[in-house]
Amino acid sequence: MAAVCVYPEFVSCAKSKIASCLPGSKMRVATVVNFPSGDGDLKEIEQDTKAALDFGADEIDLVICYKEYL
């Protein structure tokens, strides 16, 4: 498995658990922002993304507004 995806508030915990249970593992921790609706305010999405990075996220998935996409 290349990455495990968790809610942003659990990124630090997941990284810690992976490091302690799988020393030397290259498994990454991913999270998602603008979930589940995809219609968040741009400033809020930016803040959530920064927070996820501060928590240590290696990857961030951004949910887009499907209605806007169509």
Short mmCIF file of C-alpha atoms in Angstrom, two decimals:
data_model
loop_
_atom_site.label_atom_id
_atom_site.label_comp_id
_atom_site.label_asym_id
_atom_site.label_seq_id
_atom_site.Cartn_x
_atom_site.Cartn_y
_atom_site.Cartn_z
CA MET A 1 0.00 0.00 0.00
CA ALA A 2 1.42 3.40 -0.97
CA ALA A 3 -0.68 5.59 1.33
CA VAL A 4 -3.36 5.49 3.94
CA CYS A 5 -6.04 8.20 3.77
CA VAL A 6 -7.40 9.62 7.02
CA TYR A 7 -9.35 12.67 8.16
CA PRO A 8 -7.03 15.68 8.56
CA GLU A 9 -7.23 15.66 12.36
CA PHE A 10 -5.83 12.10 12.39
CA VAL A 11 -2.79 12.70 10.15
CA SER A 12 -0.32 13.18 13.02
CA CYS A 13 -1.61 10.10 14.82
CA ALA A 14 -1.46 7.96 11.67
CA LYS A 15 2.10 9.07 10.91
CA SER A 16 3.15 8.30 14.47
CA LYS A 17 1.48 4.89 14.45
CA ILE A 18 3.03 3.95 11.09
CA ALA A 19 6.48 5.02 12.33
CA SER A 20 6.16 2.97 15.51
CA CYS A 21 4.55 -0.14 13.99
CA LEU A 22 6.40 -0.19 10.67
CA PRO A 23 9.85 1.32 11.26
CA GLY A 24 11.47 2.37 8.01
CA SER A 25 8.21 2.14 6.09
CA LYS A 26 7.74 4.46 3.13
CA MET A 27 3.97 4.40 3.56
CA ARG A 28 2.57 7.88 3.13
CA VAL A 29 -0.36 9.53 4.89
CA ALA A 30 -2.96 11.21 2.72
CA THR A 31 -5.98 13.28 3.68
CA VAL A 32 -8.86 15.02 1.97
CA VAL A 33 -10.07 18.62 2.01
CA ASN A 34 -13.39 20.12 0.91
CA PHE A 35 -15.05 16.82 1.78
CA PRO A 36 -17.73 15.64 1.23
CA SER A 37 -19.72 18.29 -0.63
CA GLY A 38 -16.95 19.94 -2.61
CA ASP A 39 -18.57 23.35 -2.31
CA GLY A 40 -16.47 24.95 0.42
CA ASP A 41 -15.30 28.54 0.46
CA LEU A 42 -11.90 29.02 -1.18
CA LYS A 43 -10.38 30.63 1.95
CA GLU A 44 -11.64 27.74 4.09
CA ILE A 45 -10.21 25.19 1.65
CA GLU A 46 -6.88 27.02 1.74
CA GLN A 47 -6.87 27.03 5.56
CA ASP A 48 -7.82 23.35 5.70
CA THR A 49 -5.05 22.49 3.24
CA LYS A 50 -2.47 24.42 5.26
CA ALA A 51 -3.65 22.72 8.46
CA ALA A 52 -3.35 19.29 6.82
CA LEU A 53 0.20 20.11 5.75
CA ASP A 54 0.98 21.36 9.26
CA PHE A 55 -0.33 18.03 10.62
CA GLY A 56 2.21 16.33 8.33
CA ALA A 57 0.09 15.10 5.41
CA ASP A 58 2.16 13.71 2.55
CA GLU A 59 -0.70 13.88 0.05
CA ILE A 60 -3.89 15.92 -0.11
CA ASP A 61 -6.95 15.05 -2.16
CA LEU A 62 -9.20 17.99 -3.00
CA VAL A 63 -12.88 17.29 -3.59
CA ILE A 64 -14.27 19.50 -6.33
CA CYS A 65 -17.88 20.57 -6.69
CA TYR A 66 -19.35 18.02 -9.08
CA LYS A 67 -22.23 20.34 -10.02
CA GLU A 68 -19.77 23.06 -11.03
CA TYR A 69 -17.73 20.53 -12.97
CA LEU A 70 -20.75 19.54 -15.03
#
